[in-house]
Short mmCIF file of C-alpha atoms in Angstrom, two decimals:
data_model
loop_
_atom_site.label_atom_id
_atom_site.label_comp_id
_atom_site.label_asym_id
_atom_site.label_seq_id
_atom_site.Cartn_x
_atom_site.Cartn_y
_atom_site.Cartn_z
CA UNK A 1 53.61 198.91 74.40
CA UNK A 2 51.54 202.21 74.26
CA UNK A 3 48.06 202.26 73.01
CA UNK A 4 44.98 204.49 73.00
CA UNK A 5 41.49 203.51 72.38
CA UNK A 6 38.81 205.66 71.51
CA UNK A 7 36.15 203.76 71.15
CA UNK A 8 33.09 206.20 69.91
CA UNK A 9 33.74 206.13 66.33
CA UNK A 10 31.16 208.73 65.46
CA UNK A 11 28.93 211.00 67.91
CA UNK A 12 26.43 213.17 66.11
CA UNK A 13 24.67 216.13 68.54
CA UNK A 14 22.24 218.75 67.95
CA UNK A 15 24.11 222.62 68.54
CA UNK A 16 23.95 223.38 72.09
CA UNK A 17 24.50 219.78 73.47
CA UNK A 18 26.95 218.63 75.24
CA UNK A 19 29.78 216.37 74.30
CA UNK A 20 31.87 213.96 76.45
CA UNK A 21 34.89 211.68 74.25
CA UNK A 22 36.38 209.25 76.03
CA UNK A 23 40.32 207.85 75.28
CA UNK A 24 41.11 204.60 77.67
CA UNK A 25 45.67 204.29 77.52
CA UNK A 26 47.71 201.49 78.24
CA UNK A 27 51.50 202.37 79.16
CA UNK A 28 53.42 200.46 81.48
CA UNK A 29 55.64 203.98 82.12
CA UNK A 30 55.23 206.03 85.12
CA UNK A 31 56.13 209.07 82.78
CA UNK A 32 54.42 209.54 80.33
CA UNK A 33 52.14 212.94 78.05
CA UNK A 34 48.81 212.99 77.02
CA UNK A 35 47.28 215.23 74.33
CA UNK A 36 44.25 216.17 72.29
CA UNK A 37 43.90 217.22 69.15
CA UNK A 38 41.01 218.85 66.68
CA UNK A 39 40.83 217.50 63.36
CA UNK A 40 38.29 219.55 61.02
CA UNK A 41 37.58 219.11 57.51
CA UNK A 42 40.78 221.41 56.25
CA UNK A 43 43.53 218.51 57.59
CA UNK A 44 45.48 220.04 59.76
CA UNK A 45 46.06 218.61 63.44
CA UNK A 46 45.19 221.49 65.81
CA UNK A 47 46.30 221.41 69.51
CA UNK A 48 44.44 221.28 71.92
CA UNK A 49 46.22 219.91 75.40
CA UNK A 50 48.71 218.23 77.14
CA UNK A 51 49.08 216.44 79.93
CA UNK A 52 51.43 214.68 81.66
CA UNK A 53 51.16 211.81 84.41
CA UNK A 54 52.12 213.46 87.58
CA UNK A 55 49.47 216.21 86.65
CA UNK A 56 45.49 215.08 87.50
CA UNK A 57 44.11 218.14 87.90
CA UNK A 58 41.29 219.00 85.65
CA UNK A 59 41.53 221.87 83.09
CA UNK A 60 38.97 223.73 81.65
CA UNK A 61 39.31 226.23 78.67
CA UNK A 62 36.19 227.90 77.47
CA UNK A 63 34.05 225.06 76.40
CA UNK A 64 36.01 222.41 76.14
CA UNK A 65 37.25 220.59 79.85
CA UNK A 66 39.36 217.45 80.29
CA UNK A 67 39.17 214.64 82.90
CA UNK A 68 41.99 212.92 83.45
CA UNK A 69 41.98 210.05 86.07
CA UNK A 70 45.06 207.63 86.28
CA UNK A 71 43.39 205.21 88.37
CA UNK A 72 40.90 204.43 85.45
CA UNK A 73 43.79 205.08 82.73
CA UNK A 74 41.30 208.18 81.21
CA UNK A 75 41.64 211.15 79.85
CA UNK A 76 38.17 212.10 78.82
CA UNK A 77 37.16 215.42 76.89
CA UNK A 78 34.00 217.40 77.25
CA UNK A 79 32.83 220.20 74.84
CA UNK A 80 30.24 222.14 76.48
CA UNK A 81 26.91 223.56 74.69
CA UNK A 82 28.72 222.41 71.28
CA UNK A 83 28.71 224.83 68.47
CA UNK A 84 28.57 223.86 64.52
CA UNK A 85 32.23 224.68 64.17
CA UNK A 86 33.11 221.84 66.42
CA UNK A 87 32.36 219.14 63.86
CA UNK A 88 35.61 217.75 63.61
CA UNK A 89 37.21 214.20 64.00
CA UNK A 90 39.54 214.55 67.83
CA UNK A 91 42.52 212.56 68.31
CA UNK A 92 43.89 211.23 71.91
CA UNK A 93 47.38 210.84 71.68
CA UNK A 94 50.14 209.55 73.71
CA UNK A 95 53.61 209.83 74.13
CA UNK A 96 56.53 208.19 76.33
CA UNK A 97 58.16 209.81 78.84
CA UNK A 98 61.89 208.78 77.13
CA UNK A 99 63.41 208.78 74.30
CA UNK A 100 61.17 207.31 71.71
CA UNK A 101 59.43 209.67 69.40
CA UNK A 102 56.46 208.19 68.56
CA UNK A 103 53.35 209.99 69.70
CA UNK A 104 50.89 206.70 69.52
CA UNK A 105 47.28 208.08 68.20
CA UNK A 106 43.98 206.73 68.79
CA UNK A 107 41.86 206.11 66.02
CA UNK A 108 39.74 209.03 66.49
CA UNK A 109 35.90 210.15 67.11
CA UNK A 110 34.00 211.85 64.55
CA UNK A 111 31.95 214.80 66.21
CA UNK A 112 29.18 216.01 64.31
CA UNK A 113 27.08 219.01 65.67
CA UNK A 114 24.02 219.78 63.71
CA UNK A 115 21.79 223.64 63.55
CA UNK B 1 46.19 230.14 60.96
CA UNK B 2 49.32 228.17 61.45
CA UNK B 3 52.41 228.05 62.18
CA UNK B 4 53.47 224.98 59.35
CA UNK B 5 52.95 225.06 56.33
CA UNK B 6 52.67 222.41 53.39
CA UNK B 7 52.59 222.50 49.63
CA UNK B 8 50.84 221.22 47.29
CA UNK B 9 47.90 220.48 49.59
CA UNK B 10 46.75 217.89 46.85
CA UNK B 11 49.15 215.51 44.46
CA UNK B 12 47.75 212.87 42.42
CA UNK B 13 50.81 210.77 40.56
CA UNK B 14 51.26 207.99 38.54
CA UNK B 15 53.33 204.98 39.82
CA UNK B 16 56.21 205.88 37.73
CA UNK B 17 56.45 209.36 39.06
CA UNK B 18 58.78 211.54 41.08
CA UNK B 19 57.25 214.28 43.54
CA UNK B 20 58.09 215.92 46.17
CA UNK B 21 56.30 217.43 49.18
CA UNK B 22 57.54 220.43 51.37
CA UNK B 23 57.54 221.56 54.76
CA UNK B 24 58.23 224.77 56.36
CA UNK B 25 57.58 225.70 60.19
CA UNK B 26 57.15 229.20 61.03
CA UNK B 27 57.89 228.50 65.20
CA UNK B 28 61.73 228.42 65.26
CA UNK B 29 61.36 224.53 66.26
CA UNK B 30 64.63 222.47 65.62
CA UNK B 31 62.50 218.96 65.38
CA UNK B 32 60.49 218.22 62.72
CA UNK B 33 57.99 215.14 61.83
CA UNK B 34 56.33 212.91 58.69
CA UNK B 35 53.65 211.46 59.75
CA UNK B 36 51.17 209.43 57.37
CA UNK B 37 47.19 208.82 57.70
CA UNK B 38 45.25 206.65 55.63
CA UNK B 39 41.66 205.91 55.63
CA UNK B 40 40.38 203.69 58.31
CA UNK B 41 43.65 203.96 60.35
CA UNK B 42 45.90 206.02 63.05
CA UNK B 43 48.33 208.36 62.32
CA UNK B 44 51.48 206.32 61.39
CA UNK B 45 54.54 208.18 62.28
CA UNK B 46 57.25 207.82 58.97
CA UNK B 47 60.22 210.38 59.97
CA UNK B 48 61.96 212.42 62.70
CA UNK B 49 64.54 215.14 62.42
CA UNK B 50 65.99 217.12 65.29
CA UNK B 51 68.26 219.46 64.82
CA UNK B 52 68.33 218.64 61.34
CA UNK B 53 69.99 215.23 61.88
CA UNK B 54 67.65 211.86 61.25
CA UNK B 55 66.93 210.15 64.67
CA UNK B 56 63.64 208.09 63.43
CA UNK B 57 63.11 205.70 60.59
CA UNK B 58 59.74 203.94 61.57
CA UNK B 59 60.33 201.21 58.80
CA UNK B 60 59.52 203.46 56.33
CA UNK B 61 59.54 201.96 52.41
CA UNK B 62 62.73 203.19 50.37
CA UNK B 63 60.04 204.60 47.80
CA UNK B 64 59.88 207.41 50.73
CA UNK B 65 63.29 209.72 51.27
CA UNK B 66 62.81 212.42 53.38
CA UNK B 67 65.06 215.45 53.81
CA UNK B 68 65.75 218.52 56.24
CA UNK B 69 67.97 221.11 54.73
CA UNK B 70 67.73 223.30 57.62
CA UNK B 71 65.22 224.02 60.97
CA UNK B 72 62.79 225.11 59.04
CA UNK B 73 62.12 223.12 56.13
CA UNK B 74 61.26 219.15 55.71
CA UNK B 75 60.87 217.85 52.37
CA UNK B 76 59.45 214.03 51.71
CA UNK B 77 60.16 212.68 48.13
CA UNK B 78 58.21 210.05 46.29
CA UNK B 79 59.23 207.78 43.64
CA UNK B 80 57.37 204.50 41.94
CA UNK B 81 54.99 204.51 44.71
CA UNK B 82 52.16 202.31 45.10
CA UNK B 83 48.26 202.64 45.04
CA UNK B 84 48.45 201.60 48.93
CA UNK B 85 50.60 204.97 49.73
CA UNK B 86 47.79 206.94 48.63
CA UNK B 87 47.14 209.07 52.17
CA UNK B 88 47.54 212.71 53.57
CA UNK B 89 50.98 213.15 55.02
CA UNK B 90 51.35 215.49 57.85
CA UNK B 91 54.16 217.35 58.83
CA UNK B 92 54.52 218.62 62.43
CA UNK B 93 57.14 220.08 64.31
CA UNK B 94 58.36 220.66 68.04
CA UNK B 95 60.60 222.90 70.12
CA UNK B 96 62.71 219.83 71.24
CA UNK B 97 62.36 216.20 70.17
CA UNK B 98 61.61 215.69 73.88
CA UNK B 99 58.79 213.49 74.84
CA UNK B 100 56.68 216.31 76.91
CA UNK B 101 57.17 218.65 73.81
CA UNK B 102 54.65 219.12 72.04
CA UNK B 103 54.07 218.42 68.35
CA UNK B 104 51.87 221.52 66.06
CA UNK B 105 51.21 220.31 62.42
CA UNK B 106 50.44 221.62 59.15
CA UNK B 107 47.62 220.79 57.46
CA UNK B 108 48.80 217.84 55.26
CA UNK B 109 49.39 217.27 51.52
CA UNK B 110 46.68 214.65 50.42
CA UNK B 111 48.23 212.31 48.02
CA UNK B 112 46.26 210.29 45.94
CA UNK B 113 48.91 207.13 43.59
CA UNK B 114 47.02 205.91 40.54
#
């Protein structure tokens, strides 16, 4: 079975701090995708990255930078000298390398970056 | 900015009602998804479509009836629902059903049942 814990429920920072949010998986596939994704206060799901298992290198993009290490079953996210518009709630999410469409969700971090 | 859209963004109902809520994907995708989130847990997902065909039914209540026309649009309707079903729905879609593929979603219809 697939799961993803995220297990900072909330994280408040003042602007210009940085950020790490961690996501721990459990998968018994060799295959298998990773992703992040922004939640802000509007709803909508916005995509951040993907991953997938036979790809460790680190990616950075702007602020934000992932760390994904198999060995430890991570795939951490950093935002860098956070802004106010980055108060959102950020999903981990991941997803089987087969046929099965579920894309298995943590339960999500709240980020919360005061002026 | 996106790419999915989704009307109405709010719905409150009574129990004894009939609703809909649409879908419509502006990225010439051919899969489309229902997922639902409620307070206090992780996105559930309720429906899959590719290629306008049905190929996921996560257990979903009959009160729930989904249905893709076409590519483009995914409609969920709602009859005698419950208090408990009272969540924002998100639709999403993908080029591909594929698991690498990735998923973009629309920014949810929040639904409240009283």
């Amino acid at each position: 079975a697939q799961k993803v814990t995220q297990a900072q429920t909330e994280i408040s920072v003042v602007e210009k701090e940085d950020v790490t949010l961690d996501c721990v998986y459990e998968t018994r596939d060799t295959t298998y995708y990773l992703f992040w994704y922004k939640q802000p206060p509007s709803g909508e799901l916005v995509f951040l990255i993907r991953r997938n298992s036979f790809d460790e290198q680190n990616e950075i993009s702007g602020r934000y930078s992932w760390n994904f290490q198999k060995s430890t079953s991570s795939f951490n996210f950093t935002i860098t000298a956070s802004q106010v518009v980055d108060s959102a709630v950020y999903f981990c999410a991941l997803r089987r390398g087969s046929n099965d469409y579920k894309l298995s969700f943590g339960a999500g971090t709240t980020v919360t970056v005061r002026a | 900015e996106t790419g999915v859209t989704q009307t109405p963004r709010h719905l409150v109902m009574g129990m004894t009602n009939k609703k809909s809520l649409k879908c419509e994907q502006h990225l010439g995708h051919n899969a489309m998804y229902w997922y639902k989130q409620s307070a206090k847990k992780p996105l559930e997902l309720m429906f899959v479509y590719s290629l306008e065909e049905r190929v996921e039914n996560n257990s979903v209540p009959s009160r729930f009836s989904p249905e893709c026309p076409n590519s483009s649009h995914l409609f969920l309707h709602l009859h005698t629902l419950q208090p408990e079903d009272s969540a924002l729905y998100l639709c999403a879609s993908s080029q591909g059903d594929g698991a690498g593929k990735t998923q973009y979603f629309g920014p949810g219809t929040r639904l409240l049942v009283l």
